[in-house]
mmCIF file with all atom_site columns, N, CA and C in Angstrom:
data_model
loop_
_atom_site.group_PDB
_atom_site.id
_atom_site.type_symbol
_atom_site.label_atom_id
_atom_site.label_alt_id
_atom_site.label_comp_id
_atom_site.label_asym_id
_atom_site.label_entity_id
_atom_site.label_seq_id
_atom_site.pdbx_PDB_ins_code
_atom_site.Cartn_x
_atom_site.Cartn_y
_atom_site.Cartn_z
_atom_site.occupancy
_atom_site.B_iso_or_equiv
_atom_site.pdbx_formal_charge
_atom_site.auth_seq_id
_atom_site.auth_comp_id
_atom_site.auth_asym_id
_atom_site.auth_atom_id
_atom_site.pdbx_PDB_model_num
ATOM 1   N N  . UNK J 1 1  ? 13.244  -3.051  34.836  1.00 69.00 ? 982  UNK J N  1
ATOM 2   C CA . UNK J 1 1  ? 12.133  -3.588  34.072  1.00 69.00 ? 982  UNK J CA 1
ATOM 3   C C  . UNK J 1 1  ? 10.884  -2.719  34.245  1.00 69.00 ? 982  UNK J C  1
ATOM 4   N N  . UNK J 1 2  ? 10.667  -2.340  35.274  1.00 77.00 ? 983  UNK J N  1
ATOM 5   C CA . UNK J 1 2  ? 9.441   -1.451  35.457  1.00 77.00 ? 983  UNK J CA 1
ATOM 6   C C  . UNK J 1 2  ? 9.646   -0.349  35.115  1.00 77.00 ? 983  UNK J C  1
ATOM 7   N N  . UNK J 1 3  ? 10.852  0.576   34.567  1.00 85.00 ? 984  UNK J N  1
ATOM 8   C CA . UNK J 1 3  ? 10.596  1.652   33.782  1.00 85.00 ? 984  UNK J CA 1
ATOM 9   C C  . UNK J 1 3  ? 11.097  1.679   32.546  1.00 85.00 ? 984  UNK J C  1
ATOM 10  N N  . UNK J 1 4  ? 11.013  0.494   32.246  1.00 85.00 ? 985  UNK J N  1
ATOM 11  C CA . UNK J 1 4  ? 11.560  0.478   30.509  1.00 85.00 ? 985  UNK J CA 1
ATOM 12  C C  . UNK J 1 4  ? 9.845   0.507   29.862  1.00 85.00 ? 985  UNK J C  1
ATOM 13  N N  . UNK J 1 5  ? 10.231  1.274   29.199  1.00 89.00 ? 986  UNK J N  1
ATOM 14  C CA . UNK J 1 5  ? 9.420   1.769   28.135  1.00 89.00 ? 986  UNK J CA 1
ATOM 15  C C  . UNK J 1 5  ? 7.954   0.853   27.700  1.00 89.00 ? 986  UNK J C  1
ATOM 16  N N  . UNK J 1 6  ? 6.573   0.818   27.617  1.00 92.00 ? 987  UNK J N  1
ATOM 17  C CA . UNK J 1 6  ? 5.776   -0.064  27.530  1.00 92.00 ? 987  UNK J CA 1
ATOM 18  C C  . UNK J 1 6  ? 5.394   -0.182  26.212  1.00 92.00 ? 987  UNK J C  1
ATOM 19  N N  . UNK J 1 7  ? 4.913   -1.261  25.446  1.00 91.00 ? 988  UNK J N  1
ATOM 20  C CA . UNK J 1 7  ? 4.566   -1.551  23.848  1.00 91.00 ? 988  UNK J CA 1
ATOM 21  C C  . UNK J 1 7  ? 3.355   -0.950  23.976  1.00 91.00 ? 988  UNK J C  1
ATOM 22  N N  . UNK J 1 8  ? 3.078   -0.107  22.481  1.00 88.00 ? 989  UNK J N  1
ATOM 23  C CA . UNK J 1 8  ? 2.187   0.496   22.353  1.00 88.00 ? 989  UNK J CA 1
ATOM 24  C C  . UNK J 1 8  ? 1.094   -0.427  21.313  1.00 88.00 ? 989  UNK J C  1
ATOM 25  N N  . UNK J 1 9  ? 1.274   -1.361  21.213  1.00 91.00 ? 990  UNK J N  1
ATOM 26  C CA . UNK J 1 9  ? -0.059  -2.117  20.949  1.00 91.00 ? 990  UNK J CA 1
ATOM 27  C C  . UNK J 1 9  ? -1.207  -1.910  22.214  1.00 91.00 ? 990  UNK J C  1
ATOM 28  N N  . UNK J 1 10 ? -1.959  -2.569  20.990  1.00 91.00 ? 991  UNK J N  1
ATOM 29  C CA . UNK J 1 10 ? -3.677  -2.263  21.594  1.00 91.00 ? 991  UNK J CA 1
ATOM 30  C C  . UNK J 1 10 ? -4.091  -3.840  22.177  1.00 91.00 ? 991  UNK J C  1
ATOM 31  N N  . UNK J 1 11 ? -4.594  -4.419  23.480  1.00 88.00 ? 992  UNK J N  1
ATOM 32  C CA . UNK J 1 11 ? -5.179  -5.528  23.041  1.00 88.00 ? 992  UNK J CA 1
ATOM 33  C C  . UNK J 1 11 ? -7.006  -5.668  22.703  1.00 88.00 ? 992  UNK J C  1
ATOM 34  N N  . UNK J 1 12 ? -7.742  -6.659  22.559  1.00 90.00 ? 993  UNK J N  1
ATOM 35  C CA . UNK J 1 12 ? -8.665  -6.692  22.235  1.00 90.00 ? 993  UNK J CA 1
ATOM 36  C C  . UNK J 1 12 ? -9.972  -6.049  23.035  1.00 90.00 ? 993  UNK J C  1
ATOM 37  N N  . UNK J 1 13 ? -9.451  -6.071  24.310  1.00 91.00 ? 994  UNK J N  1
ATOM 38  C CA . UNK J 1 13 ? -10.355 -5.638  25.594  1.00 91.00 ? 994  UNK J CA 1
ATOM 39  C C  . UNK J 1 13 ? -9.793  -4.008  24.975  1.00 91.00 ? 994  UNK J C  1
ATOM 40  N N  . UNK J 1 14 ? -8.840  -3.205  24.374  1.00 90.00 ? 995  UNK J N  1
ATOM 41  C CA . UNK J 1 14 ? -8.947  -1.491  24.104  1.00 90.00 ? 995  UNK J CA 1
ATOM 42  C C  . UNK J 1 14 ? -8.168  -1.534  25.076  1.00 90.00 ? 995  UNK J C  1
ATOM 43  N N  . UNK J 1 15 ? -7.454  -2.463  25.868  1.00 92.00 ? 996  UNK J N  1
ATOM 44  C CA . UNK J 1 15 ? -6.386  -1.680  26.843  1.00 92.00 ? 996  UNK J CA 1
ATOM 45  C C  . UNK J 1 15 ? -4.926  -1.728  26.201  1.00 92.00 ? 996  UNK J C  1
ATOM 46  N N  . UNK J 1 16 ? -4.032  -1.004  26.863  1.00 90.00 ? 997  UNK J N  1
ATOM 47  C CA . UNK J 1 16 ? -2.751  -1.151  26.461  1.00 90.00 ? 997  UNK J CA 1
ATOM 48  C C  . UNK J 1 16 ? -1.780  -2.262  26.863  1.00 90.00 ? 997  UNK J C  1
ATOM 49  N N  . UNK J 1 17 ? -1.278  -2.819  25.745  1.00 92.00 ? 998  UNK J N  1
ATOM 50  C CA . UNK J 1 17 ? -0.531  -3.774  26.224  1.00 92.00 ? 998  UNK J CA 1
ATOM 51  C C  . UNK J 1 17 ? 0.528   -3.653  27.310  1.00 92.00 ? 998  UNK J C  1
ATOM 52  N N  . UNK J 1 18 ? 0.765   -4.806  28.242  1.00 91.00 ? 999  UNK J N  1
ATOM 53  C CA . UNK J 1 18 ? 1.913   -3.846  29.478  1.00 91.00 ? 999  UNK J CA 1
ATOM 54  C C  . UNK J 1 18 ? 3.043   -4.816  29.312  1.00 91.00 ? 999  UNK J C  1
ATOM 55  N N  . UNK J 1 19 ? 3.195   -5.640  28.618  1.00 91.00 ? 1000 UNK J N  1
ATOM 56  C CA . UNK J 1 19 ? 4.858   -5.941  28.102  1.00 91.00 ? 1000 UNK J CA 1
ATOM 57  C C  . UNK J 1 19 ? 5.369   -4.862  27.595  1.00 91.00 ? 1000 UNK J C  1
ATOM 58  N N  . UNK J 1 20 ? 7.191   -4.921  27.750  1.00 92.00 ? 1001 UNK J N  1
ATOM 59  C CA . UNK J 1 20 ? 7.967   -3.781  27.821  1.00 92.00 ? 1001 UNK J CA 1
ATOM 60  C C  . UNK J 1 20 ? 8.615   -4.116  26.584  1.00 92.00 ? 1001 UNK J C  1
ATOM 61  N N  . UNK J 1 21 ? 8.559   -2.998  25.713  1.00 91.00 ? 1002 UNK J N  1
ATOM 62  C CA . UNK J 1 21 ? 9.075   -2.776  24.432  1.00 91.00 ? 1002 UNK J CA 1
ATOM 63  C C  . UNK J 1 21 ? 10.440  -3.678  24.323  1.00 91.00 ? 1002 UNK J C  1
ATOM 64  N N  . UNK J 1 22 ? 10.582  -3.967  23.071  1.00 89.00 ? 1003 UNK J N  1
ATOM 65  C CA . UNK J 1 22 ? 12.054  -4.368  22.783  1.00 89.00 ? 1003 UNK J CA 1
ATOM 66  C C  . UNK J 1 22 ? 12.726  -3.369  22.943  1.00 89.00 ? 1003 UNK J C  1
ATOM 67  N N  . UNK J 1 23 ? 14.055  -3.112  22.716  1.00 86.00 ? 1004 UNK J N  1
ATOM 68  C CA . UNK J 1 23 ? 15.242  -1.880  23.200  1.00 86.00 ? 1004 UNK J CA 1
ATOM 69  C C  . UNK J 1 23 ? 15.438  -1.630  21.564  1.00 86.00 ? 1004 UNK J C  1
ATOM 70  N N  . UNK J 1 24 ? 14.998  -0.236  21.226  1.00 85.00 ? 1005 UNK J N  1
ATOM 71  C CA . UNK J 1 24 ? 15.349  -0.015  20.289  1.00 85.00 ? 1005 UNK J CA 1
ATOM 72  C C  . UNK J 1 24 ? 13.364  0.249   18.977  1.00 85.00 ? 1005 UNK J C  1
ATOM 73  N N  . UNK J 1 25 ? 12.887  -0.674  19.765  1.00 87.00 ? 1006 UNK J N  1
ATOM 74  C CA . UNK J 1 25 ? 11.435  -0.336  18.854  1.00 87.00 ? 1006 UNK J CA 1
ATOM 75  C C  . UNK J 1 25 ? 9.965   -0.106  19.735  1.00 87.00 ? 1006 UNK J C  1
ATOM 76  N N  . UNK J 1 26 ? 9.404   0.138   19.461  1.00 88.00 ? 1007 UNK J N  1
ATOM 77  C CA . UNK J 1 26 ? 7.824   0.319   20.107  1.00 88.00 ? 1007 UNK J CA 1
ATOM 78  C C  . UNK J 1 26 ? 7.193   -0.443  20.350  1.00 88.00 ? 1007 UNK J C  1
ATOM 79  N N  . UNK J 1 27 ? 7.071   -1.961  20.091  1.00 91.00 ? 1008 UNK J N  1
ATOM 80  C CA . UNK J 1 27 ? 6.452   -2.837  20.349  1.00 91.00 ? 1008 UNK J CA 1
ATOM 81  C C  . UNK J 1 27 ? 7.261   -4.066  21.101  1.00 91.00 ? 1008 UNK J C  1
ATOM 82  N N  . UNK J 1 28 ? 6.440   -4.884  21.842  1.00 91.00 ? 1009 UNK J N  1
ATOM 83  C CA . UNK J 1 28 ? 7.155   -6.267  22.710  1.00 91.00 ? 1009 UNK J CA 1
ATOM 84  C C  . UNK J 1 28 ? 7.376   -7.519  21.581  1.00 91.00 ? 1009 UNK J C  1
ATOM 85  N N  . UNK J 1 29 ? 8.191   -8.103  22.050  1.00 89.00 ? 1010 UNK J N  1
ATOM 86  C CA . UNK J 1 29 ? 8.818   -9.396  21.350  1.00 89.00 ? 1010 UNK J CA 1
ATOM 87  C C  . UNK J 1 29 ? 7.088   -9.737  20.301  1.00 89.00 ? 1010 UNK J C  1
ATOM 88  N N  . UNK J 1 30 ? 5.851   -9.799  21.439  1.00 89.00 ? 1011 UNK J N  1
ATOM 89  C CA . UNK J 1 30 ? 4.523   -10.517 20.764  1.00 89.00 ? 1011 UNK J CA 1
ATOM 90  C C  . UNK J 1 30 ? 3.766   -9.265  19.517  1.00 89.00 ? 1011 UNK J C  1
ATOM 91  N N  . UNK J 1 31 ? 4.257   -8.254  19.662  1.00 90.00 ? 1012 UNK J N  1
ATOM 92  C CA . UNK J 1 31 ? 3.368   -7.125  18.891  1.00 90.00 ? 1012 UNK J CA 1
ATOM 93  C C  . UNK J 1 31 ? 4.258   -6.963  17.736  1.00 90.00 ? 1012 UNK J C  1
ATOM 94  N N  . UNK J 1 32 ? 5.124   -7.805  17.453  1.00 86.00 ? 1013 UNK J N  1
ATOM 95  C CA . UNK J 1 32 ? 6.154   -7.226  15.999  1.00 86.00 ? 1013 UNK J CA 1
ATOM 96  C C  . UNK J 1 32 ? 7.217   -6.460  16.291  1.00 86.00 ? 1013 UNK J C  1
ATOM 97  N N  . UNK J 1 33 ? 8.005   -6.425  17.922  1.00 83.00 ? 1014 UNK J N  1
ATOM 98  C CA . UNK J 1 33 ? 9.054   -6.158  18.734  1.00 83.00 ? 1014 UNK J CA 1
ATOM 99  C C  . UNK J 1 33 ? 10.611  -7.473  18.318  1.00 83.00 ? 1014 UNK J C  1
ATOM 100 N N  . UNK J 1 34 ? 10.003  -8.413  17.912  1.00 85.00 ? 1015 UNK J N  1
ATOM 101 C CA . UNK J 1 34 ? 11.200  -9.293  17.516  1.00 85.00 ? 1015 UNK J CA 1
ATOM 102 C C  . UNK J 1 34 ? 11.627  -9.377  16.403  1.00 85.00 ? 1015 UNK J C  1
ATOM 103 N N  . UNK J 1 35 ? 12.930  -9.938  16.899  1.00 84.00 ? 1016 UNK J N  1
ATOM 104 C CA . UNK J 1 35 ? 13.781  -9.626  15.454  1.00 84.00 ? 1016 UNK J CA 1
ATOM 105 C C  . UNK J 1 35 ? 13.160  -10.647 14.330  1.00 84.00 ? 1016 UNK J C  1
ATOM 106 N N  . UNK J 1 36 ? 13.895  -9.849  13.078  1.00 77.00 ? 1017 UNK J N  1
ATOM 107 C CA . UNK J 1 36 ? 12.788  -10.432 11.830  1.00 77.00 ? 1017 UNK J CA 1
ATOM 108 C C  . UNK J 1 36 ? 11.363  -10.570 11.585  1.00 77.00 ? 1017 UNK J C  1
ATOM 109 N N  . UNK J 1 37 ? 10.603  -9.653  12.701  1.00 79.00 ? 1018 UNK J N  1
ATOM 110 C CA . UNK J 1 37 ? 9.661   -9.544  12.513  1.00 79.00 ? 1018 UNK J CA 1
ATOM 111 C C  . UNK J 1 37 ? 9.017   -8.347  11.163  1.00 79.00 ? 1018 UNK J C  1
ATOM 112 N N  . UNK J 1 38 ? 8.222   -8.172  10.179  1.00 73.00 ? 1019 UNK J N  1
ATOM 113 C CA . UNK J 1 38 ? 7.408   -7.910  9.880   1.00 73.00 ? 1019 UNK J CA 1
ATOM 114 C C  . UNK J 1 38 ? 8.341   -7.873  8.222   1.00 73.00 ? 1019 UNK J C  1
ATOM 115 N N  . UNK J 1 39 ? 7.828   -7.417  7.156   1.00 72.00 ? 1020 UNK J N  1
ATOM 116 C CA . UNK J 1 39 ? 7.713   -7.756  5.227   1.00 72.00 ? 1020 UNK J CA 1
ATOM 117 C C  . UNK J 1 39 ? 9.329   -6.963  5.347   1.00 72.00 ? 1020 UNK J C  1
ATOM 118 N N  . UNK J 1 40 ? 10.112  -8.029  4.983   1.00 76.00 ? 1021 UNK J N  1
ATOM 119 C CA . UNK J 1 40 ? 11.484  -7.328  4.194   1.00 76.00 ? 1021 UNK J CA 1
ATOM 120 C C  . UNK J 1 40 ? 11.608  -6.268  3.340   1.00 76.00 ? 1021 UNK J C  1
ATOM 121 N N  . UNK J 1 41 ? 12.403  -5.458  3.698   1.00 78.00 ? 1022 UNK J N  1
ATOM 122 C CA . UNK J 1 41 ? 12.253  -4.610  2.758   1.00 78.00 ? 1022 UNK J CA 1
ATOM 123 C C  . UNK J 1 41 ? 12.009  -4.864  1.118   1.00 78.00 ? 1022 UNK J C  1
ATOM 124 N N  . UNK J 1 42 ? 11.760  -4.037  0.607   1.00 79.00 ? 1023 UNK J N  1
ATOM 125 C CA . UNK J 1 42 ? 11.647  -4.400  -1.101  1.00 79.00 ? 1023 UNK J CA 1
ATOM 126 C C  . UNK J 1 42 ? 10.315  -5.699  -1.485  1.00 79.00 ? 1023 UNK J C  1
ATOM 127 N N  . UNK J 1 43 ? 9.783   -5.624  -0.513  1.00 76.00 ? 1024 UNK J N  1
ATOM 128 C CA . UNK J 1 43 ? 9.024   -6.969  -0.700  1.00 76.00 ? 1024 UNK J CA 1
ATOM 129 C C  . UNK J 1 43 ? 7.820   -7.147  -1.941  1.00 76.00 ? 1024 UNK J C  1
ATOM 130 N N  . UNK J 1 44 ? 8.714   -8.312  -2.497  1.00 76.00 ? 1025 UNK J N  1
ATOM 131 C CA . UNK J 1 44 ? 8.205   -8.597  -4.306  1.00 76.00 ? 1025 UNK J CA 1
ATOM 132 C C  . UNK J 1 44 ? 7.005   -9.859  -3.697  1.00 76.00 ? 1025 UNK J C  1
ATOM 133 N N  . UNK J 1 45 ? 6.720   -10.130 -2.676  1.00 74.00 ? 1026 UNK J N  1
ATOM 134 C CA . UNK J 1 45 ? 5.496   -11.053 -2.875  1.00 74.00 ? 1026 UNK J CA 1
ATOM 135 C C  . UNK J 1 45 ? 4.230   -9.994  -2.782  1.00 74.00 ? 1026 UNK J C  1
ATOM 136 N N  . UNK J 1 46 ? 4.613   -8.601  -2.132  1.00 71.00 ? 1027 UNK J N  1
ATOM 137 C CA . UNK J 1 46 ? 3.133   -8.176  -2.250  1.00 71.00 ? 1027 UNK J CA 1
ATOM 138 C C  . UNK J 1 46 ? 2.842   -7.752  -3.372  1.00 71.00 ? 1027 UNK J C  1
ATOM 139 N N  . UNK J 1 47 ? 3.769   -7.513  -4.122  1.00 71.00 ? 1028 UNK J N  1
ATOM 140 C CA . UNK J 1 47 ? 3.146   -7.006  -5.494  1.00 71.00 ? 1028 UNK J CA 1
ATOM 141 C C  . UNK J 1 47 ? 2.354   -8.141  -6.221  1.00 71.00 ? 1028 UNK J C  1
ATOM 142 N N  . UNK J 1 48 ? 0.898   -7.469  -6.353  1.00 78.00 ? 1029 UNK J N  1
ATOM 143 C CA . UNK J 1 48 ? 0.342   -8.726  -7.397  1.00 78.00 ? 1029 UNK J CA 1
ATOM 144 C C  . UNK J 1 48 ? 0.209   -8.498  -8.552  1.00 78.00 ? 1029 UNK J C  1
ATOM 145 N N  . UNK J 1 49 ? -0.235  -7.845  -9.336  1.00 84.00 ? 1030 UNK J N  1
ATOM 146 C CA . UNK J 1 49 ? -0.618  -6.996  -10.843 1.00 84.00 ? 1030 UNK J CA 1
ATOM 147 C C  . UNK J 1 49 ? -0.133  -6.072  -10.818 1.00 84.00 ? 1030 UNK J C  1
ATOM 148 N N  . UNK J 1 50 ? 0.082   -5.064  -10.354 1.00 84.00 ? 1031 UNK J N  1
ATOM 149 C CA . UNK J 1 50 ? 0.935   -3.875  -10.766 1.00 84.00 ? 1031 UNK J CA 1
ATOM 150 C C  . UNK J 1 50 ? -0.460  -3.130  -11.344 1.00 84.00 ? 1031 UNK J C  1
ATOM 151 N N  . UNK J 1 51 ? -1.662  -3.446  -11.831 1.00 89.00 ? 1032 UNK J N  1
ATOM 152 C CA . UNK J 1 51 ? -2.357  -2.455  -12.023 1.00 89.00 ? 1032 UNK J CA 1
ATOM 153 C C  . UNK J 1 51 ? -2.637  -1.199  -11.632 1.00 89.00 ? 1032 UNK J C  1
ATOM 154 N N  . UNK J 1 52 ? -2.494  -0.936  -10.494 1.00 88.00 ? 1033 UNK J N  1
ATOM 155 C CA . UNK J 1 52 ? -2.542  0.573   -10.068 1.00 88.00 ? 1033 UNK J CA 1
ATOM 156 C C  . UNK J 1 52 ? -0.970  1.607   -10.003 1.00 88.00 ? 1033 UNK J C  1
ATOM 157 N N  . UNK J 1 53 ? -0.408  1.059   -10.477 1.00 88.00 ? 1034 UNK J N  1
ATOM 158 C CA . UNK J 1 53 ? 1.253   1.393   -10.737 1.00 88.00 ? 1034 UNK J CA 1
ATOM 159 C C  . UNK J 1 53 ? 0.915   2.670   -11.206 1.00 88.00 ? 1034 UNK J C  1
ATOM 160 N N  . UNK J 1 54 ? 1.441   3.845   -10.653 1.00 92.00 ? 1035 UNK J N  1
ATOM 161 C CA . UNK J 1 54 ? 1.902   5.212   -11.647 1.00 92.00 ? 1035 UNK J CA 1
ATOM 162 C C  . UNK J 1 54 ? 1.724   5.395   -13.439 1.00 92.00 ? 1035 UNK J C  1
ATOM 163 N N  . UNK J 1 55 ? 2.524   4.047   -13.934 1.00 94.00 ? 1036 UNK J N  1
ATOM 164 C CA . UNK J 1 55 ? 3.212   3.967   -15.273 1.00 94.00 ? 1036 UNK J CA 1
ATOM 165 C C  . UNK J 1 55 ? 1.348   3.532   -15.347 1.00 94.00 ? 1036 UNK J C  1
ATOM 166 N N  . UNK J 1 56 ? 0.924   2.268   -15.208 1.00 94.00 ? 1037 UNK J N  1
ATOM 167 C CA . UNK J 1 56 ? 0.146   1.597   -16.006 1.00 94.00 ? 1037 UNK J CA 1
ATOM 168 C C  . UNK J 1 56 ? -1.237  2.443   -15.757 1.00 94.00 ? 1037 UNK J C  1
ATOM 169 N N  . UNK J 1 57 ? -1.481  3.663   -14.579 1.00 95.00 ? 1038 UNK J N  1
ATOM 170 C CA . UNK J 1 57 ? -2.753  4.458   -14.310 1.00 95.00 ? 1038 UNK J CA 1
ATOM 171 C C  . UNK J 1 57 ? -2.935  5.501   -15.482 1.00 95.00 ? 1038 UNK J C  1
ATOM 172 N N  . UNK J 1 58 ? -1.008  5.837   -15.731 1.00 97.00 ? 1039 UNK J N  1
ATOM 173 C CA . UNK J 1 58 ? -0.874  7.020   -16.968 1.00 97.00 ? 1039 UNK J CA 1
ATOM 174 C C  . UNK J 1 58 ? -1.106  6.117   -18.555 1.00 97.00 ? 1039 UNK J C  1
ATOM 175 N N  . UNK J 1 59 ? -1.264  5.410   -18.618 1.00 97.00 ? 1040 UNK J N  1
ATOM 176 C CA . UNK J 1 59 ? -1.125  4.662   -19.960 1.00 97.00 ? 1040 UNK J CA 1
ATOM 177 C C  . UNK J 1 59 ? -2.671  4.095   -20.015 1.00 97.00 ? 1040 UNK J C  1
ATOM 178 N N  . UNK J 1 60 ? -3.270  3.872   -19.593 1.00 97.00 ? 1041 UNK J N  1
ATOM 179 C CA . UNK J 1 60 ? -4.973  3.813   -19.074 1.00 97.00 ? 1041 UNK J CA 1
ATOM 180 C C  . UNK J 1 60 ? -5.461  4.848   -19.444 1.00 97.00 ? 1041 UNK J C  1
ATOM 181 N N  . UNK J 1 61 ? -4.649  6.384   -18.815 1.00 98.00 ? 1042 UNK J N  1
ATOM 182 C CA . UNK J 1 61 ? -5.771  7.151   -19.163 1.00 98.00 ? 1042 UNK J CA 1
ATOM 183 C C  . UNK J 1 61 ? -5.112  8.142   -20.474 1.00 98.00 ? 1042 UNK J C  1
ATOM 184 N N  . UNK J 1 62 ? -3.906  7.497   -20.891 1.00 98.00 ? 1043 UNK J N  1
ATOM 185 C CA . UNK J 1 62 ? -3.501  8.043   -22.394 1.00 98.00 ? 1043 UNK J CA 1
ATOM 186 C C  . UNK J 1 62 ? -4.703  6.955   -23.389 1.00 98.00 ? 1043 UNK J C  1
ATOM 187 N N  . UNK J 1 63 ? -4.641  5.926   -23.427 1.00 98.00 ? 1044 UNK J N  1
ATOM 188 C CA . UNK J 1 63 ? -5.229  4.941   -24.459 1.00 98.00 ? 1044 UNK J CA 1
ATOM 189 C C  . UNK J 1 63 ? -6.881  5.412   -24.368 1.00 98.00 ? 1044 UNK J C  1
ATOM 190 N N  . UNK J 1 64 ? -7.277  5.966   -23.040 1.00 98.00 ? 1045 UNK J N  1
ATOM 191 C CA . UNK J 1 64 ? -8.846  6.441   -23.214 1.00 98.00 ? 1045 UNK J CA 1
ATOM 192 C C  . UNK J 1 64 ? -9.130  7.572   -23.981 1.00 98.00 ? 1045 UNK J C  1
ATOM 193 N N  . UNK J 1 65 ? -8.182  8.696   -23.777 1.00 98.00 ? 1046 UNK J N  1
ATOM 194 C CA . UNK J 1 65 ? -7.950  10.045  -24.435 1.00 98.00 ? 1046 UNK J CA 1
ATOM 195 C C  . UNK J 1 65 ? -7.946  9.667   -25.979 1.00 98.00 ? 1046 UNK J C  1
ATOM 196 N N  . UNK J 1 66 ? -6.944  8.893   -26.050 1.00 98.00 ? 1047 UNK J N  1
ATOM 197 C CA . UNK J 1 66 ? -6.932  8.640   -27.333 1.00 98.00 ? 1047 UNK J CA 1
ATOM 198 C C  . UNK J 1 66 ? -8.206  7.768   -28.080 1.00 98.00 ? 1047 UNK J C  1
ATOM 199 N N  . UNK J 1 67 ? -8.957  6.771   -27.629 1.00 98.00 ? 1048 UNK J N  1
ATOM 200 C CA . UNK J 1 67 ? -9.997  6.800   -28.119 1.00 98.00 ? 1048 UNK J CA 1
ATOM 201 C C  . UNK J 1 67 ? -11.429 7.033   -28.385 1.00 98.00 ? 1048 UNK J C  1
ATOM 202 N N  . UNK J 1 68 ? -10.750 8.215   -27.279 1.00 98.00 ? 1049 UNK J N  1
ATOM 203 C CA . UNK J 1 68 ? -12.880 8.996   -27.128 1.00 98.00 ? 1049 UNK J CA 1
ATOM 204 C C  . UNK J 1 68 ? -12.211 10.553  -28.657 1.00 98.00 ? 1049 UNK J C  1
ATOM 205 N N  . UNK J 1 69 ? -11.227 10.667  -28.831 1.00 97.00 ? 1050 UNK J N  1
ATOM 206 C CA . UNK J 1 69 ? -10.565 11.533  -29.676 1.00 97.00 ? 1050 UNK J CA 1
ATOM 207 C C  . UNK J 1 69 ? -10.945 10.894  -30.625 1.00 97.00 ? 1050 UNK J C  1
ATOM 208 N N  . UNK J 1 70 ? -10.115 9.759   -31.159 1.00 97.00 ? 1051 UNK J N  1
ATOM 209 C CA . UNK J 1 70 ? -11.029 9.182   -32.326 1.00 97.00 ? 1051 UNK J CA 1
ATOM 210 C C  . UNK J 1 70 ? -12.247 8.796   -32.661 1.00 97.00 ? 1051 UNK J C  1
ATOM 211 N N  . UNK J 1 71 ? -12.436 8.347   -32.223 1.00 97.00 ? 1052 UNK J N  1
ATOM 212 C CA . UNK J 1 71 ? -14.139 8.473   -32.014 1.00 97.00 ? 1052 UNK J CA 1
ATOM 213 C C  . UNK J 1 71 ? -15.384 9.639   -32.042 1.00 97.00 ? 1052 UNK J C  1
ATOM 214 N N  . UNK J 1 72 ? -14.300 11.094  -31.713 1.00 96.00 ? 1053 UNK J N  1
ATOM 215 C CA . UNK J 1 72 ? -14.919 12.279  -32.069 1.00 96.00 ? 1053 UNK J CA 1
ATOM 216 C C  . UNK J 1 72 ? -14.742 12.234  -33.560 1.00 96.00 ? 1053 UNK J C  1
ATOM 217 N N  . UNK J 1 73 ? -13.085 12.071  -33.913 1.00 96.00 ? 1054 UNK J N  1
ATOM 218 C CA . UNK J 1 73 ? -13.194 12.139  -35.085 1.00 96.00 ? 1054 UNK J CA 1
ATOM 219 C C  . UNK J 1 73 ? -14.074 11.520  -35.814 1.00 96.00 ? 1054 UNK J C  1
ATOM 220 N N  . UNK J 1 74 ? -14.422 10.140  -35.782 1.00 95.00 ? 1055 UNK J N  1
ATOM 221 C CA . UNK J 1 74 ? -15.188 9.531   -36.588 1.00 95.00 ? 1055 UNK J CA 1
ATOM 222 C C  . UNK J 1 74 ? -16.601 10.424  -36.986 1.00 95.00 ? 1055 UNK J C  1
ATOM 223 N N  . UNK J 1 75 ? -16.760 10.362  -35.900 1.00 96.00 ? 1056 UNK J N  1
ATOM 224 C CA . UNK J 1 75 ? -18.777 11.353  -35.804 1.00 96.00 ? 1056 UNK J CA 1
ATOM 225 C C  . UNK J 1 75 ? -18.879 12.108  -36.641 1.00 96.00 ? 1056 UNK J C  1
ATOM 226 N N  . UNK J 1 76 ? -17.556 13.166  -36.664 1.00 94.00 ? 1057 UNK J N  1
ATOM 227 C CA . UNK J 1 76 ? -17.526 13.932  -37.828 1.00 94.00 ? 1057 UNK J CA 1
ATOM 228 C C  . UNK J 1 76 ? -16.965 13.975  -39.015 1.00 94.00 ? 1057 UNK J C  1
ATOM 229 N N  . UNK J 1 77 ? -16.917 12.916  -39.784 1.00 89.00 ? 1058 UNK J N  1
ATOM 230 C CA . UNK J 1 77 ? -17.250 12.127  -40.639 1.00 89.00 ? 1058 UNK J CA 1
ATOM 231 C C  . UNK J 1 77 ? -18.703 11.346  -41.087 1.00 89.00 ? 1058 UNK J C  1
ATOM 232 N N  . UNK J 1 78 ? -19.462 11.290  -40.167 1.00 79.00 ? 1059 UNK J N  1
ATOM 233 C CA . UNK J 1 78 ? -20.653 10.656  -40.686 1.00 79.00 ? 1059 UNK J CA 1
ATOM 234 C C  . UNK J 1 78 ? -21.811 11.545  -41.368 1.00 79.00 ? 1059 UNK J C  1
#
């Protein structure tokens, strides 16, 4: 027990935590060392809007292009 490996969490006082890692991860059973601890993979609850998505950042800044373009066009027309 005293040379198994120590969790590298922080506690609030800035010292290091001195519970001994789970076997196999970096942190103790209390720091997110236990099983089933932390967001399942694929995890669909954090997604909320999708607004900053790849697809919907490129389609934002196609629909702006496209109407500061028309809008040139117009001008020159008047």
């Amino acid at each position: 027990m005293l040379n198994s490996q120590r969790c590298g969490a922080r506690t609030r006082g800035g010292t290091g935590c001195r519970s001994p890692a789970v076997s196999g991860k970096k942190r103790c059973r209390m720091h997110g060392g236990a099983k089933g601890s932390g967001a399942p993979t694929n995890n669909q609850n954090a997604l909320k809007h999708g607004f900053y998505t790849r697809d919907a950042i490129k389609e934002r800044r196609y629909f702006s292009d496209l109407l500061r373009e028309s809008l040139a066009t117009l001008r020159e027309f008047d």
